[in-house]
Amino acid sequence: MPIRQFQAQRMHAPRDFQSIENSPICVEIGAGKGKHALLFSEQNPQLKLVAVERTREKFLAMQKQHQLEGQDNLTPIHADALPWVVHALYPQQVQHFFILYPNPEPHNPAQRWLNMPFFEFLISRLQTHGTITLASNIPEYIVEAEQQLQKVWNLPYEKQVIASDSARTHFEIKYLERGELCQQLVISKPENYATRFDGFQPLQGQNTQVIEPKNVK
């Protein structure tokens, strides 16, 4: 399906937005109660992870557990991911994105991650050779994402079956206990990959500022 251009400059900042420094980070989108975020930050102390969750109840659960465990390389953020990414992240800043078991949007396919114009902006924030890990328990979701990677985004990826004893998220545990097939696509950004947002700087919470993306074809 055709993808229209994302209108980044129209995104309003999340409530209580705070900017971050321009240094390499990892980002989890839809972090839920933070099970993966807490585990990843504990296992990778050399990496900084920002875990973004929109639902207040889940965010508070993640924040509470983070306060108990105390990983100083993890920053939980309560925000909608799209405006937060536009306002906070710099071009080629992110080492790894994690999108684990997103809403499959059964009644609105245009809102699936690889069908959204926003996905181009997300790629622009990713470092060269950085990765996006997209996991799902729905085979059709993975198949459609593969088709979009091949036909629209022209990005290399590796398709992986998730081990039956994996326990990164509460959803993953539930799906695997049911015996469902869980899969992930590990998407890579090759050298010289260009987007229309490569020169787009973060809005830094300024709702009234309009910054047009550079190198628009």
Tab-separated table of C-alpha atoms in Angstrom:
chain	number	residue	atom	x	y	z
A	1	MET	CA	0.000	0.000	0.000
A	2	PRO	CA	1.259	3.522	-0.718
A	3	ILE	CA	2.728	5.538	2.159
A	4	ARG	CA	2.118	9.276	2.351
A	5	GLN	CA	4.722	11.588	3.876
A	6	PHE	CA	4.712	11.997	7.650
A	7	GLN	CA	3.999	15.557	8.852
A	8	ALA	CA	6.521	15.720	11.669
A	9	GLN	CA	6.380	19.492	12.072
A	10	ARG	CA	2.704	19.277	13.102
A	11	MET	CA	3.356	17.095	16.138
A	12	HIS	CA	2.625	18.773	19.483
A	13	ALA	CA	4.917	17.966	22.384
A	14	PRO	CA	3.788	15.456	25.011
A	15	ARG	CA	2.627	16.869	28.334
A	16	ASP	CA	5.507	17.683	30.713
A	17	PHE	CA	7.977	17.054	27.919
A	18	GLN	CA	11.673	17.120	28.816
A	19	SER	CA	14.401	17.041	26.186
A	20	ILE	CA	17.289	14.577	26.238
A	21	GLU	CA	20.920	14.993	25.274
A	22	ASN	CA	22.182	13.981	21.862
A	23	SER	CA	24.054	10.808	22.770
A	24	PRO	CA	23.580	7.183	21.656
A	25	ILE	CA	20.584	5.476	23.244
A	26	CYS	CA	18.239	2.540	22.821
A	27	VAL	CA	14.475	3.098	22.794
A	28	GLU	CA	11.607	0.759	23.642
A	29	ILE	CA	8.225	1.856	22.317
A	30	GLY	CA	5.196	0.565	24.185
A	31	ALA	CA	7.221	-0.677	27.148
A	32	GLY	CA	4.173	-1.690	29.202
A	33	LYS	CA	5.011	-2.452	32.810
A	34	GLY	CA	8.688	-2.470	31.925
A	35	LYS	CA	9.617	-6.152	32.155
A	36	HIS	CA	11.811	-6.072	29.040
A	37	ALA	CA	13.162	-2.594	29.799
A	38	LEU	CA	14.281	-3.569	33.288
A	39	LEU	CA	15.812	-6.829	32.101
A	40	PHE	CA	17.592	-5.240	29.124
A	41	SER	CA	19.054	-2.388	31.159
A	42	GLU	CA	20.273	-4.822	33.818
A	43	GLN	CA	21.901	-7.106	31.242
A	44	ASN	CA	23.397	-4.242	29.210
A	45	PRO	CA	24.800	-1.733	31.727
A	46	GLN	CA	26.928	-0.124	29.000
A	47	LEU	CA	23.809	0.928	27.052
A	48	LYS	CA	21.261	3.632	27.871
A	49	LEU	CA	17.601	2.693	27.373
A	50	VAL	CA	14.596	5.005	27.216
A	51	ALA	CA	11.339	3.087	27.747
A	52	VAL	CA	8.243	4.919	26.473
A	53	GLU	CA	4.752	3.926	27.606
A	54	ARG	CA	1.521	5.797	26.896
A	55	THR	CA	-0.839	4.110	29.398
A	56	ARG	CA	-0.531	5.753	32.803
A	57	GLU	CA	-1.263	2.626	34.853
A	58	LYS	CA	1.412	0.598	33.061
A	59	PHE	CA	3.908	3.458	33.202
A	60	LEU	CA	3.447	3.840	36.959
A	61	ALA	CA	4.027	0.102	37.426
A	62	MET	CA	7.238	0.347	35.409
A	63	GLN	CA	8.354	3.443	37.296
A	64	LYS	CA	7.705	1.780	40.668
A	65	GLN	CA	9.690	-1.321	39.731
A	66	HIS	CA	12.507	0.807	38.341
A	67	GLN	CA	12.724	2.687	41.637
A	68	LEU	CA	13.057	-0.654	43.424
A	69	GLU	CA	15.718	-2.049	41.087
A	70	GLY	CA	17.552	1.224	40.473
A	71	GLN	CA	19.168	0.775	37.044
A	72	ASP	CA	20.771	4.139	36.336
A	73	ASN	CA	20.920	3.442	32.572
A	74	LEU	CA	17.104	3.217	32.256
A	75	THR	CA	14.786	6.212	31.813
A	76	PRO	CA	11.016	5.503	31.852
A	77	ILE	CA	8.960	8.047	29.906
A	78	HIS	CA	5.176	8.527	30.121
A	79	ALA	CA	4.187	9.748	26.662
A	80	ASP	CA	2.709	8.873	23.309
A	81	ALA	CA	5.644	7.565	21.312
A	82	LEU	CA	5.091	9.464	18.054
A	83	PRO	CA	5.265	13.051	19.386
A	84	TRP	CA	7.945	12.073	21.890
A	85	VAL	CA	10.196	10.690	19.144
A	86	VAL	CA	9.689	13.814	17.006
A	87	HIS	CA	10.434	16.211	19.855
A	88	ALA	CA	13.189	14.284	21.627
A	89	LEU	CA	15.318	12.269	19.219
A	90	TYR	CA	18.119	13.420	16.932
A	91	PRO	CA	18.979	12.008	13.495
A	92	GLN	CA	20.909	8.736	13.735
A	93	GLN	CA	20.881	8.805	17.539
A	94	VAL	CA	19.283	5.432	18.308
A	95	GLN	CA	21.272	2.217	18.430
A	96	HIS	CA	18.284	-0.115	18.837
A	97	PHE	CA	14.514	0.304	18.777
A	98	PHE	CA	12.311	-2.337	20.416
A	99	ILE	CA	8.641	-2.679	19.461
A	100	LEU	CA	7.525	-5.842	21.237
A	101	TYR	CA	3.999	-7.161	20.670
A	102	PRO	CA	2.348	-3.931	19.498
A	103	ASN	CA	-1.394	-3.641	19.053
A	104	PRO	CA	-2.074	-5.445	15.745
A	105	GLU	CA	-4.817	-2.917	14.898
A	106	PRO	CA	-7.132	-5.540	13.340
A	107	HIS	CA	-9.681	-2.923	12.279
A	108	ASN	CA	-7.226	-0.238	11.202
A	109	PRO	CA	-4.301	-1.689	9.210
A	110	ALA	CA	-2.988	1.805	8.420
A	111	GLN	CA	-2.013	2.132	12.096
A	112	ARG	CA	0.342	-0.838	12.028
A	113	TRP	CA	3.926	0.301	12.443
A	114	LEU	CA	5.304	-0.483	9.001
A	115	ASN	CA	2.178	0.869	7.305
A	116	MET	CA	2.471	4.275	8.962
A	117	PRO	CA	4.217	7.268	7.363
A	118	PHE	CA	5.863	7.732	10.789
A	119	PHE	CA	8.015	4.654	10.149
A	120	GLU	CA	10.174	6.690	7.752
A	121	PHE	CA	10.821	9.208	10.526
A	122	LEU	CA	11.661	6.383	12.919
A	123	ILE	CA	14.270	5.058	10.472
A	124	SER	CA	15.841	8.529	10.284
A	125	ARG	CA	16.504	8.426	14.041
A	126	LEU	CA	18.293	5.061	13.751
A	127	GLN	CA	22.059	4.832	13.468
A	128	THR	CA	23.653	3.185	10.461
A	129	HIS	CA	23.751	-0.560	11.237
A	130	GLY	CA	21.280	0.042	14.066
A	131	THR	CA	18.304	-2.292	14.461
A	132	ILE	CA	14.555	-2.269	14.997
A	133	THR	CA	13.194	-5.395	16.697
A	134	LEU	CA	9.499	-5.969	15.965
A	135	ALA	CA	7.881	-8.942	17.731
A	136	SER	CA	4.388	-10.403	17.326
A	137	ASN	CA	2.396	-13.538	18.032
A	138	ILE	CA	0.273	-12.978	14.914
A	139	PRO	CA	1.754	-14.636	11.802
A	140	GLU	CA	-0.188	-12.386	9.416
A	141	TYR	CA	1.256	-9.300	11.104
A	142	ILE	CA	4.783	-10.561	10.548
A	143	VAL	CA	4.057	-11.523	6.927
A	144	GLU	CA	2.642	-8.073	6.170
A	145	ALA	CA	5.603	-6.381	7.855
A	146	GLU	CA	7.984	-8.456	5.730
A	147	GLN	CA	6.151	-7.378	2.574
A	148	GLN	CA	6.409	-3.724	3.587
A	149	LEU	CA	10.117	-4.065	4.314
A	150	GLN	CA	10.678	-5.552	0.879
A	151	LYS	CA	8.354	-3.417	-1.242
A	152	VAL	CA	8.210	-0.051	0.536
A	153	TRP	CA	11.124	0.439	2.909
A	154	ASN	CA	13.812	-1.644	1.169
A	155	LEU	CA	15.383	-2.624	4.457
A	156	PRO	CA	17.238	-5.863	5.226
A	157	TYR	CA	15.965	-7.969	8.103
A	158	GLU	CA	16.294	-11.305	9.824
A	159	LYS	CA	13.171	-13.282	10.723
A	160	GLN	CA	13.491	-15.229	13.973
A	161	VAL	CA	11.310	-17.645	15.915
A	162	ILE	CA	11.277	-16.671	19.584
A	163	ALA	CA	12.338	-19.452	21.938
A	164	SER	CA	9.572	-21.112	23.932
A	165	ASP	CA	11.282	-20.228	27.235
A	166	SER	CA	11.690	-16.531	26.412
A	167	ALA	CA	10.148	-14.183	28.973
A	168	ARG	CA	10.860	-10.612	27.866
A	169	THR	CA	7.348	-9.252	28.333
A	170	HIS	CA	4.167	-10.281	30.119
A	171	PHE	CA	2.488	-10.718	26.737
A	172	GLU	CA	5.321	-12.915	25.495
A	173	ILE	CA	5.056	-15.186	28.532
A	174	LYS	CA	1.288	-15.514	28.054
A	175	TYR	CA	1.477	-16.240	24.328
A	176	LEU	CA	4.252	-18.818	24.674
A	177	GLU	CA	2.460	-20.577	27.538
A	178	ARG	CA	-0.511	-20.945	25.185
A	179	GLY	CA	1.770	-22.577	22.655
A	180	GLU	CA	1.451	-19.731	20.154
A	181	LEU	CA	4.137	-19.039	17.582
A	182	CYS	CA	5.990	-15.851	18.513
A	183	GLN	CA	8.267	-14.330	15.903
A	184	GLN	CA	10.351	-11.209	15.471
A	185	LEU	CA	11.904	-9.253	12.668
A	186	VAL	CA	15.294	-7.718	13.418
A	187	ILE	CA	15.474	-4.898	10.881
A	188	SER	CA	18.826	-3.306	10.012
A	189	LYS	CA	19.654	0.105	8.589
A	190	PRO	CA	22.327	-0.222	5.883
A	191	GLU	CA	24.980	2.315	4.996
A	192	ASN	CA	23.893	5.202	2.755
A	193	TYR	CA	20.200	4.614	3.517
A	194	ALA	CA	18.434	7.961	3.101
A	195	THR	CA	15.098	9.274	4.343
A	196	ARG	CA	13.393	12.619	3.832
A	197	PHE	CA	13.967	13.390	7.525
A	198	ASP	CA	17.722	12.928	7.792
A	199	GLY	CA	18.180	16.666	8.399
A	200	PHE	CA	15.171	17.095	10.687
A	201	GLN	CA	16.245	18.219	14.165
A	202	PRO	CA	14.112	17.502	17.266
A	203	LEU	CA	11.414	20.048	18.002
A	204	GLN	CA	12.399	20.058	21.710
A	205	GLY	CA	8.885	20.698	22.913
A	206	GLN	CA	8.229	23.866	20.908
A	207	ASN	CA	4.663	23.478	19.665
A	208	THR	CA	4.710	26.648	17.632
A	209	GLN	CA	7.979	26.092	15.813
A	210	VAL	CA	7.716	24.737	12.294
A	211	ILE	CA	10.780	22.957	10.933
A	212	GLU	CA	10.509	21.547	7.450
A	213	PRO	CA	12.403	18.320	6.770
A	214	LYS	CA	15.385	18.733	4.476
A	215	ASN	CA	16.130	16.853	1.295
A	216	VAL	CA	12.482	16.276	0.485
A	217	LYS	CA	12.197	14.748	-2.930
